[in-house]
Short mmCIF file of N, CA and C in Angstrom, two decimals:
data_model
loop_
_atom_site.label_atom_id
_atom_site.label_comp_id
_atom_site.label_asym_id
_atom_site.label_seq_id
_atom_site.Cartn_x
_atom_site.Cartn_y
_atom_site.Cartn_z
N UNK D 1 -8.06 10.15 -69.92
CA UNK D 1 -7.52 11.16 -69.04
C UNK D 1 -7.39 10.60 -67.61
N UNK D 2 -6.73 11.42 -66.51
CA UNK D 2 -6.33 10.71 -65.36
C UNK D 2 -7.94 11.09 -64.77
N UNK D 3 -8.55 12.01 -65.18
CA UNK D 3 -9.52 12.12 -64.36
C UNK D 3 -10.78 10.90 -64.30
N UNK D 4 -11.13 10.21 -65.58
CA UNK D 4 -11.75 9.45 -66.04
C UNK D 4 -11.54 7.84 -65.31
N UNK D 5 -10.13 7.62 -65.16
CA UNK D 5 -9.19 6.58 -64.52
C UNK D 5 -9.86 6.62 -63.42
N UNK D 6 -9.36 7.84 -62.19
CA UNK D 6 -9.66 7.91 -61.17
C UNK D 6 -11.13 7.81 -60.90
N UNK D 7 -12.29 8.12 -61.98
CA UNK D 7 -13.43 7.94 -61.43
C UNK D 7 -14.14 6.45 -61.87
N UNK D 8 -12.93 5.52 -63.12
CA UNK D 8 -13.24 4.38 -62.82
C UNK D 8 -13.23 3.65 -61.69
N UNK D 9 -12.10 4.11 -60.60
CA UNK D 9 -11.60 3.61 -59.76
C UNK D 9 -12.11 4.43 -58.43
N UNK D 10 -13.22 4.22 -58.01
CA UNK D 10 -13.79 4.92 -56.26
C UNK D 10 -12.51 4.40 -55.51
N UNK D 11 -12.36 3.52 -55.70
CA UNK D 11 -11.33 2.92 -54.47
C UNK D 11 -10.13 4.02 -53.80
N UNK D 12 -9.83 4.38 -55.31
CA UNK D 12 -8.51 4.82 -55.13
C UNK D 12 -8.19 6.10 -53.62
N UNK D 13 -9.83 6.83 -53.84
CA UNK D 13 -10.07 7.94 -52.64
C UNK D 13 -9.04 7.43 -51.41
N UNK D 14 -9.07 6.38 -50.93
CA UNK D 14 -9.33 5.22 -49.82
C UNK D 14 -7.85 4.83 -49.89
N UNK D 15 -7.16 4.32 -51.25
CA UNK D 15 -6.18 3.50 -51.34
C UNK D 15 -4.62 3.30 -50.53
N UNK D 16 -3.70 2.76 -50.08
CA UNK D 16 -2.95 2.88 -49.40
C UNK D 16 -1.85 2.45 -50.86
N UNK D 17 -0.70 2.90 -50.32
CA UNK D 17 0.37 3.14 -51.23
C UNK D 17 1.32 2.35 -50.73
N UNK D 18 2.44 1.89 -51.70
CA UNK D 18 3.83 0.76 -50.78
C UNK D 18 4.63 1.05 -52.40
N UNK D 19 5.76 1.43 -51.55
CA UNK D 19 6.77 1.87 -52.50
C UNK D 19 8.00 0.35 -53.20
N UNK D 20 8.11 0.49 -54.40
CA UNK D 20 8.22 -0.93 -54.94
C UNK D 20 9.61 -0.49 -55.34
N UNK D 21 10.11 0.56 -55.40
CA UNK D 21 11.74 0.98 -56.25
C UNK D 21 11.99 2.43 -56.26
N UNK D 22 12.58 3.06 -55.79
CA UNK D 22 13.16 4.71 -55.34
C UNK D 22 14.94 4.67 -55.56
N UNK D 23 15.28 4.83 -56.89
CA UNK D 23 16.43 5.17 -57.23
C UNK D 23 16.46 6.88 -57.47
N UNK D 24 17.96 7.29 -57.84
CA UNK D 24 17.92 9.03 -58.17
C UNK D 24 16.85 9.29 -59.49
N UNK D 25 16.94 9.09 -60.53
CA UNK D 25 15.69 8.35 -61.81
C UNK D 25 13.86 7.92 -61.97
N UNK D 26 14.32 6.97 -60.72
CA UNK D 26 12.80 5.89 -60.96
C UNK D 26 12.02 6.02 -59.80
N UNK D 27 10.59 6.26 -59.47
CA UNK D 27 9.73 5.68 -58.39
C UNK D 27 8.96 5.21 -58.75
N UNK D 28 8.74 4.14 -58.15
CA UNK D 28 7.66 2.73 -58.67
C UNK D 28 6.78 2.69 -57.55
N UNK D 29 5.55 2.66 -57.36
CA UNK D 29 4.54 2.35 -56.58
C UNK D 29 3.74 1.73 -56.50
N UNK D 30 2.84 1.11 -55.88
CA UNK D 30 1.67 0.29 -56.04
C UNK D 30 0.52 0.56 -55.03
N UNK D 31 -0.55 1.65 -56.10
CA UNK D 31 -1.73 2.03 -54.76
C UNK D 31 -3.16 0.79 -55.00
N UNK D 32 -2.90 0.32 -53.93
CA UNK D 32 -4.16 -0.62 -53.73
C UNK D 32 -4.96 -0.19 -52.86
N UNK D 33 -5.85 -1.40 -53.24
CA UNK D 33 -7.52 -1.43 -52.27
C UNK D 33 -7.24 -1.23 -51.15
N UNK D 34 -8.12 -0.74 -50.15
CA UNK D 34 -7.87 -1.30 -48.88
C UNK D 34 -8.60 -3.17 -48.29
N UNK D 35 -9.16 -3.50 -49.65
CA UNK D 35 -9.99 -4.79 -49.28
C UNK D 35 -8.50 -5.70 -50.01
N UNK D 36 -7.90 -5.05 -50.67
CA UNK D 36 -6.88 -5.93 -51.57
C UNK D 36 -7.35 -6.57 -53.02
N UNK D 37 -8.62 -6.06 -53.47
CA UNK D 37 -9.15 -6.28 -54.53
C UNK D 37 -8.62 -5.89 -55.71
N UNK D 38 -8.32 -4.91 -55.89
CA UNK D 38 -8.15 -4.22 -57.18
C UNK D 38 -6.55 -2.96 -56.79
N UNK D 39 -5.67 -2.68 -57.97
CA UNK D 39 -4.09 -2.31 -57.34
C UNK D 39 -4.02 -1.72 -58.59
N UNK D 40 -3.35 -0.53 -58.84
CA UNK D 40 -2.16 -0.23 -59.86
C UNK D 40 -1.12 -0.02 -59.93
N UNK D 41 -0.07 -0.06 -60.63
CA UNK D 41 1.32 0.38 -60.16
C UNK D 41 1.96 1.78 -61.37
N UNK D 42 2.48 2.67 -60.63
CA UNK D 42 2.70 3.42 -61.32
C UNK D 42 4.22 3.56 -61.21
N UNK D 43 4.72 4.07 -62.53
CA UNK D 43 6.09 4.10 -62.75
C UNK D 43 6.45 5.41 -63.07
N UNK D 44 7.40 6.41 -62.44
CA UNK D 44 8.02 7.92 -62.77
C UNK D 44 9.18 7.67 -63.13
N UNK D 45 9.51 8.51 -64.19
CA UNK D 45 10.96 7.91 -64.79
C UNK D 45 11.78 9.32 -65.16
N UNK D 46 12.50 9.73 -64.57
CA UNK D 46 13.20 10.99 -64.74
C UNK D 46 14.18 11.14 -65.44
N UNK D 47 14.99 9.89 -66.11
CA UNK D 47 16.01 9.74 -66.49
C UNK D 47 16.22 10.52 -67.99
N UNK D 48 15.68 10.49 -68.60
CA UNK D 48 15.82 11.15 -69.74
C UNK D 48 15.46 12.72 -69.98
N UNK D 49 15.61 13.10 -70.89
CA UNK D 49 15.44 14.83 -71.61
C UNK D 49 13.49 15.10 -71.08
N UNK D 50 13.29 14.14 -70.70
CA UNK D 50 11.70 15.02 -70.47
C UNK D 50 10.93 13.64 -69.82
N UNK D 51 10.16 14.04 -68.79
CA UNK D 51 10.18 12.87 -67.57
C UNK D 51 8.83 11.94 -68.53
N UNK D 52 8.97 10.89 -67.69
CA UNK D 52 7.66 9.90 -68.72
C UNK D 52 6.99 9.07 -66.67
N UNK D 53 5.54 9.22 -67.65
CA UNK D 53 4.89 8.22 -66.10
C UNK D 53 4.03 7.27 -66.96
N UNK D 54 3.98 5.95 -66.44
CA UNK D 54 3.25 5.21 -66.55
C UNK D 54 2.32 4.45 -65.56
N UNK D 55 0.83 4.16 -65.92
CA UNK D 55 0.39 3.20 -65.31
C UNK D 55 -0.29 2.25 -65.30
N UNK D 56 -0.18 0.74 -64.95
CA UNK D 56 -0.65 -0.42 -64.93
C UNK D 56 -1.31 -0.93 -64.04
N UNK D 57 -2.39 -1.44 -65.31
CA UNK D 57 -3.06 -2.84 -64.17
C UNK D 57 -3.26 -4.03 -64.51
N UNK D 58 -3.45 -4.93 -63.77
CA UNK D 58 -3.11 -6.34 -64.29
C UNK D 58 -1.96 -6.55 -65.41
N UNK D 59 -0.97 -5.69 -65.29
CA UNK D 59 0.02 -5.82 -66.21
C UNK D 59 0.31 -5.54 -67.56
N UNK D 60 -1.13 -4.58 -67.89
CA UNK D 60 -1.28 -3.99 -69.05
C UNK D 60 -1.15 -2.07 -69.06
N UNK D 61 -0.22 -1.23 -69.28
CA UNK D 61 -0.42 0.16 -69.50
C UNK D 61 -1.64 0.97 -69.84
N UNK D 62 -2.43 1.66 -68.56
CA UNK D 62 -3.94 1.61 -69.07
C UNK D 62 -3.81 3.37 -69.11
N UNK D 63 -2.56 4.17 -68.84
CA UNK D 63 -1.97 5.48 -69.21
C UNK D 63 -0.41 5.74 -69.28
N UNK D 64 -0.10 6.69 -70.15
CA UNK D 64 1.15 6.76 -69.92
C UNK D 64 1.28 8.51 -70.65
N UNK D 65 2.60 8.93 -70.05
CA UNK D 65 2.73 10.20 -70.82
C UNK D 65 4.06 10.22 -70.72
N UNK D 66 4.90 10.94 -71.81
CA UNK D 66 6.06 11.05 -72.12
C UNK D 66 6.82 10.10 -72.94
#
């Protein structure tokens, strides 16, 4: 669950955000550390019949819905 995520992650309270891709469709983000240690990137995808989000770390999908 996202709640479980977020309490793996204390950081995130803290984290600063930088926007990676903002089309009409897609927003891509990446909230990191403020030490630069640890980052995820999340992906919103509107394009289809029913929206889907994903998110990664180290390049592996550690949630997704839709």
């Amino acid at each position: 669950s996202l709640i479980a995520l977020r309490r793996a992650r204390p950081w995130l309270t803290t984290a600063t955000t930088e926007a990676l891709e903002l089309t009409n469709t897609t927003y891509r983000y990446r909230a990191s550390a403020r030490d630069g240690a640890a980052s995820l990137e999340v992906v919103l995808d509107v394009s289809g019949s029913s929206p889907r989000i994903a998110i990664h770390e180290d390049g592996a999908v550690i949630w997704h819905k839709g």
